[in-house]
mmCIF file of C-alpha atoms in Angstrom:
data_model
loop_
_atom_site.group_PDB
_atom_site.id
_atom_site.type_symbol
_atom_site.label_atom_id
_atom_site.label_comp_id
_atom_site.label_asym_id
_atom_site.label_seq_id
_atom_site.Cartn_x
_atom_site.Cartn_y
_atom_site.Cartn_z
ATOM 1 C CA UNK A 7 -178.486 -161.249 218.731
ATOM 2 C CA UNK A 8 -176.828 -162.757 215.672
ATOM 3 C CA UNK A 9 -173.152 -161.826 215.685
ATOM 4 C CA UNK A 10 -172.628 -163.134 212.167
ATOM 5 C CA UNK A 11 -175.799 -161.561 210.772
ATOM 6 C CA UNK A 12 -175.076 -158.102 212.199
ATOM 7 C CA UNK A 13 -171.634 -157.847 210.567
ATOM 8 C CA UNK A 14 -171.532 -155.509 207.583
ATOM 9 C CA UNK A 15 -170.144 -156.943 204.337
ATOM 10 C CA UNK A 16 -167.485 -154.678 202.823
ATOM 11 C CA UNK A 17 -167.372 -154.832 199.010
ATOM 12 C CA UNK A 18 -164.006 -154.814 197.199
ATOM 13 C CA UNK A 19 -163.619 -152.199 194.448
ATOM 14 C CA UNK A 20 -164.228 -154.580 191.504
ATOM 15 C CA UNK A 21 -167.362 -156.227 192.973
ATOM 16 C CA UNK A 22 -170.965 -155.080 192.477
ATOM 17 C CA UNK A 23 -174.087 -156.366 194.246
ATOM 18 C CA UNK A 24 -177.716 -156.033 193.169
ATOM 19 C CA UNK A 25 -181.029 -157.184 194.663
ATOM 20 C CA UNK A 26 -184.097 -157.662 192.440
ATOM 21 C CA UNK A 27 -187.818 -157.625 193.267
ATOM 22 C CA UNK A 28 -187.935 -161.385 194.051
ATOM 23 C CA UNK A 29 -185.185 -160.884 196.694
ATOM 24 C CA UNK A 30 -182.488 -162.585 194.588
ATOM 25 C CA UNK A 31 -179.008 -161.245 195.353
ATOM 26 C CA UNK A 32 -176.597 -161.160 192.379
ATOM 27 C CA UNK A 33 -172.879 -160.555 192.910
ATOM 28 C CA UNK A 34 -170.619 -159.709 189.939
ATOM 29 C CA UNK A 35 -166.847 -159.595 190.057
ATOM 30 C CA UNK A 36 -163.666 -160.389 188.136
ATOM 31 C CA UNK A 37 -164.033 -164.156 188.713
ATOM 32 C CA UNK A 38 -167.653 -164.417 187.545
ATOM 33 C CA UNK A 39 -171.245 -163.910 188.634
ATOM 34 C CA UNK A 40 -173.105 -165.683 191.442
ATOM 35 C CA UNK A 41 -176.714 -165.365 192.570
ATOM 36 C CA UNK A 42 -178.622 -166.533 195.644
ATOM 37 C CA UNK A 43 -182.352 -166.427 196.426
ATOM 38 C CA UNK A 44 -182.901 -164.882 199.864
ATOM 39 C CA UNK A 45 -185.896 -165.629 202.104
ATOM 40 C CA UNK A 46 -188.629 -163.006 201.626
ATOM 41 C CA UNK A 47 -188.566 -162.046 205.338
ATOM 42 C CA UNK A 48 -184.869 -161.098 205.274
ATOM 43 C CA UNK A 49 -183.990 -157.642 203.922
ATOM 44 C CA UNK A 50 -180.743 -157.002 202.024
ATOM 45 C CA UNK A 51 -179.760 -153.332 201.714
ATOM 46 C CA UNK A 52 -176.842 -151.939 199.712
ATOM 47 C CA UNK A 53 -175.221 -148.680 200.840
ATOM 48 C CA UNK A 54 -172.272 -147.738 198.616
ATOM 49 C CA UNK A 55 -169.546 -150.309 199.310
ATOM 50 C CA UNK A 56 -171.417 -151.967 202.179
ATOM 51 C CA UNK A 57 -174.102 -154.662 202.247
ATOM 52 C CA UNK A 58 -176.281 -155.075 205.346
ATOM 53 C CA UNK A 59 -178.635 -157.972 206.095
ATOM 54 C CA UNK A 60 -181.521 -157.329 208.512
ATOM 55 C CA UNK A 61 -184.328 -159.440 209.991
ATOM 56 C CA UNK A 62 -187.875 -158.313 210.852
ATOM 57 C CA UNK A 63 -188.336 -159.966 214.285
ATOM 58 C CA UNK A 64 -186.480 -161.873 216.992
ATOM 59 C CA UNK A 65 -188.109 -165.225 216.123
ATOM 60 C CA UNK A 66 -185.764 -168.208 216.162
ATOM 61 C CA UNK A 67 -186.346 -168.850 212.447
ATOM 62 C CA UNK A 68 -185.523 -165.252 211.532
ATOM 63 C CA UNK A 69 -182.378 -165.310 213.681
ATOM 64 C CA UNK A 70 -181.184 -168.471 211.922
ATOM 65 C CA UNK A 71 -181.922 -167.095 208.449
ATOM 66 C CA UNK A 72 -180.235 -163.778 209.307
ATOM 67 C CA UNK A 73 -176.811 -165.316 209.944
ATOM 68 C CA UNK A 74 -177.184 -167.865 207.142
ATOM 69 C CA UNK A 75 -177.885 -165.386 204.354
ATOM 70 C CA UNK A 76 -175.244 -162.943 205.560
ATOM 71 C CA UNK A 77 -172.651 -165.754 205.416
ATOM 72 C CA UNK A 78 -173.856 -166.900 201.969
ATOM 73 C CA UNK A 79 -173.654 -163.365 200.535
ATOM 74 C CA UNK A 80 -170.199 -162.861 202.079
ATOM 75 C CA UNK A 81 -169.014 -166.150 200.527
ATOM 76 C CA UNK A 82 -170.284 -164.962 197.140
ATOM 77 C CA UNK A 83 -168.402 -161.653 197.502
ATOM 78 C CA UNK A 84 -165.176 -163.429 198.461
ATOM 79 C CA UNK A 85 -165.674 -165.984 195.667
ATOM 80 C CA UNK A 86 -166.080 -163.502 192.817
ATOM 81 C CA UNK A 87 -163.175 -161.361 194.064
ATOM 82 C CA UNK A 88 -160.499 -163.864 195.185
ATOM 83 C CA UNK A 89 -162.042 -167.329 194.660
ATOM 84 C CA UNK A 90 -161.786 -170.500 196.714
ATOM 85 C CA UNK A 91 -159.137 -173.209 196.438
ATOM 86 C CA UNK A 92 -159.036 -176.705 197.928
ATOM 87 C CA UNK A 93 -156.030 -179.036 197.731
ATOM 88 C CA UNK A 94 -156.445 -182.815 197.960
ATOM 89 C CA UNK A 95 -153.622 -185.289 198.481
ATOM 90 C CA UNK A 96 -153.790 -188.910 197.324
ATOM 91 C CA UNK A 97 -151.770 -191.251 199.550
ATOM 92 C CA UNK A 98 -151.165 -194.881 198.596
ATOM 93 C CA UNK A 99 -148.845 -197.017 196.513
ATOM 94 C CA UNK A 100 -149.779 -196.801 192.840
ATOM 95 C CA UNK A 101 -152.526 -194.222 193.357
ATOM 96 C CA UNK A 102 -152.648 -191.733 190.457
ATOM 97 C CA UNK A 103 -154.706 -188.787 189.256
ATOM 98 C CA UNK A 104 -154.928 -187.049 185.877
ATOM 99 C CA UNK A 105 -157.257 -184.371 184.504
ATOM 100 C CA UNK A 106 -158.199 -184.163 180.803
ATOM 101 C CA UNK A 107 -161.033 -181.957 179.490
ATOM 102 C CA UNK A 108 -162.567 -181.493 182.971
ATOM 103 C CA UNK A 109 -162.684 -185.259 183.540
ATOM 104 C CA UNK A 110 -160.717 -186.464 186.556
ATOM 105 C CA UNK A 111 -159.278 -189.965 186.143
ATOM 106 C CA UNK A 112 -158.328 -191.654 189.397
ATOM 107 C CA UNK A 113 -156.472 -194.918 189.913
ATOM 108 C CA UNK A 114 -157.146 -195.754 193.570
ATOM 109 C CA UNK A 115 -156.249 -199.423 193.827
ATOM 110 C CA UNK A 116 -159.577 -200.741 192.570
ATOM 111 C CA UNK A 117 -159.801 -203.162 189.636
ATOM 112 C CA UNK A 118 -160.842 -200.243 187.399
ATOM 113 C CA UNK A 119 -160.062 -196.565 186.963
ATOM 114 C CA UNK A 120 -162.617 -194.033 188.196
ATOM 115 C CA UNK A 121 -163.690 -191.222 185.846
ATOM 116 C CA UNK A 122 -165.331 -188.212 187.504
ATOM 117 C CA UNK A 123 -166.854 -185.337 185.507
ATOM 118 C CA UNK A 124 -165.889 -182.012 187.065
ATOM 119 C CA UNK A 125 -168.443 -179.150 186.658
ATOM 120 C CA UNK A 126 -167.442 -176.389 184.237
ATOM 121 C CA UNK A 127 -167.372 -173.793 187.048
ATOM 122 C CA UNK A 128 -164.595 -175.700 188.855
ATOM 123 C CA UNK A 129 -161.032 -175.670 187.527
ATOM 124 C CA UNK A 130 -159.225 -178.896 188.422
ATOM 125 C CA UNK A 131 -155.531 -179.672 188.024
ATOM 126 C CA UNK A 132 -153.641 -182.808 188.993
ATOM 127 C CA UNK A 133 -149.932 -182.693 189.809
ATOM 128 C CA UNK A 134 -147.638 -185.672 190.332
ATOM 129 C CA UNK A 135 -144.067 -184.865 191.322
ATOM 130 C CA UNK A 136 -141.363 -187.473 191.706
ATOM 131 C CA UNK A 137 -141.087 -188.629 195.309
ATOM 132 C CA UNK A 138 -144.318 -186.835 196.294
ATOM 133 C CA UNK A 139 -147.914 -187.965 196.626
ATOM 134 C CA UNK A 140 -150.236 -186.962 193.753
ATOM 135 C CA UNK A 141 -152.217 -183.812 194.445
ATOM 136 C CA UNK A 142 -155.491 -182.523 192.987
ATOM 137 C CA UNK A 143 -156.114 -178.757 193.103
ATOM 138 C CA UNK A 144 -159.683 -177.439 192.813
ATOM 139 C CA UNK A 145 -160.476 -173.747 192.196
ATOM 140 C CA UNK A 146 -163.838 -172.011 191.849
ATOM 141 C CA UNK A 147 -165.725 -168.858 192.739
ATOM 142 C CA UNK A 148 -168.546 -170.935 194.286
ATOM 143 C CA UNK A 149 -167.562 -172.178 197.760
ATOM 144 C CA UNK A 150 -170.416 -174.676 197.986
ATOM 145 C CA UNK A 151 -169.704 -176.232 194.599
ATOM 146 C CA UNK A 152 -165.951 -176.641 195.166
ATOM 147 C CA UNK A 153 -166.684 -178.198 198.573
ATOM 148 C CA UNK A 154 -169.180 -180.646 197.063
ATOM 149 C CA UNK A 155 -166.704 -181.724 194.368
ATOM 150 C CA UNK A 156 -163.945 -182.198 196.972
ATOM 151 C CA UNK A 157 -166.281 -184.258 199.181
ATOM 152 C CA UNK A 158 -167.240 -186.451 196.213
ATOM 153 C CA UNK A 159 -163.573 -187.060 195.354
ATOM 154 C CA UNK A 160 -162.755 -187.874 199.003
ATOM 155 C CA UNK A 161 -165.649 -190.331 199.229
ATOM 156 C CA UNK A 162 -164.127 -192.470 196.451
ATOM 157 C CA UNK A 163 -161.354 -193.659 198.785
ATOM 158 C CA UNK A 164 -161.726 -192.582 202.400
ATOM 159 C CA UNK A 165 -158.597 -192.407 204.547
ATOM 160 C CA UNK A 166 -158.185 -195.598 206.541
ATOM 161 C CA UNK A 167 -156.765 -195.300 210.075
ATOM 162 C CA UNK A 168 -154.150 -198.090 209.967
ATOM 163 C CA UNK A 169 -151.848 -197.132 207.097
ATOM 164 C CA UNK A 170 -153.317 -193.700 206.340
ATOM 165 C CA UNK A 171 -153.996 -194.546 202.684
ATOM 166 C CA UNK A 172 -156.710 -192.655 200.838
ATOM 167 C CA UNK A 173 -157.648 -189.153 199.724
ATOM 168 C CA UNK A 174 -157.325 -186.291 202.213
ATOM 169 C CA UNK A 175 -156.978 -182.528 202.287
ATOM 170 C CA UNK A 176 -153.396 -181.225 202.266
ATOM 171 C CA UNK A 177 -152.404 -180.674 205.888
ATOM 172 C CA UNK A 178 -155.282 -182.744 207.308
ATOM 173 C CA UNK A 179 -154.312 -184.790 210.349
ATOM 174 C CA UNK A 180 -155.719 -188.318 210.384
ATOM 175 C CA UNK A 181 -156.000 -190.145 213.694
ATOM 176 C CA UNK A 182 -154.029 -193.366 213.379
ATOM 177 C CA UNK A 183 -154.716 -196.657 215.168
ATOM 178 C CA UNK A 184 -152.245 -199.271 216.312
ATOM 179 C CA UNK A 185 -152.333 -202.552 214.411
ATOM 180 C CA UNK A 186 -152.698 -206.038 215.865
ATOM 181 C CA UNK A 187 -150.566 -206.723 218.934
ATOM 182 C CA UNK A 188 -148.086 -209.604 218.930
ATOM 183 C CA UNK A 189 -149.508 -212.818 220.349
ATOM 184 C CA UNK A 190 -148.855 -213.372 224.046
ATOM 185 C CA UNK A 191 -147.240 -216.696 224.947
#
């Protein structure tokens, strides 16, 4: 029994869902339109303001697909109605971030600046306040896309465990290690 798959998706008032003949689910809302191809065995039914995902059998593959597609459709509904936001914090002396024309420029202590093209669906802003670490804010209606962009940015300078320098999510706790011990005489 899939607990996630059996949950009914409630649609907000400004969101509409449609399923075409090829089993492609399209969700439209105030923040845009998203679509997802659903496996042909999984059935998506729309009843007024509710969306229900059902599976044909109790096979392991069908159980896995049932919960997966229900979660993907729910993420699309949440994305087009409220959107998703991720906040990254850049910690390190001299580390900087600026955004111009959807190109993120990062100065992360390397011999060169790093330029990263942000997809058009993701809105990126960089804020540097005096006495605070630079922050990069990412907003999008597509949860997967905003997560991929955040992971790519984080991979440019991973947080190191000794001083804690690097790029991390705001509020993320990094496990710190003790440095070298003093020599024993």
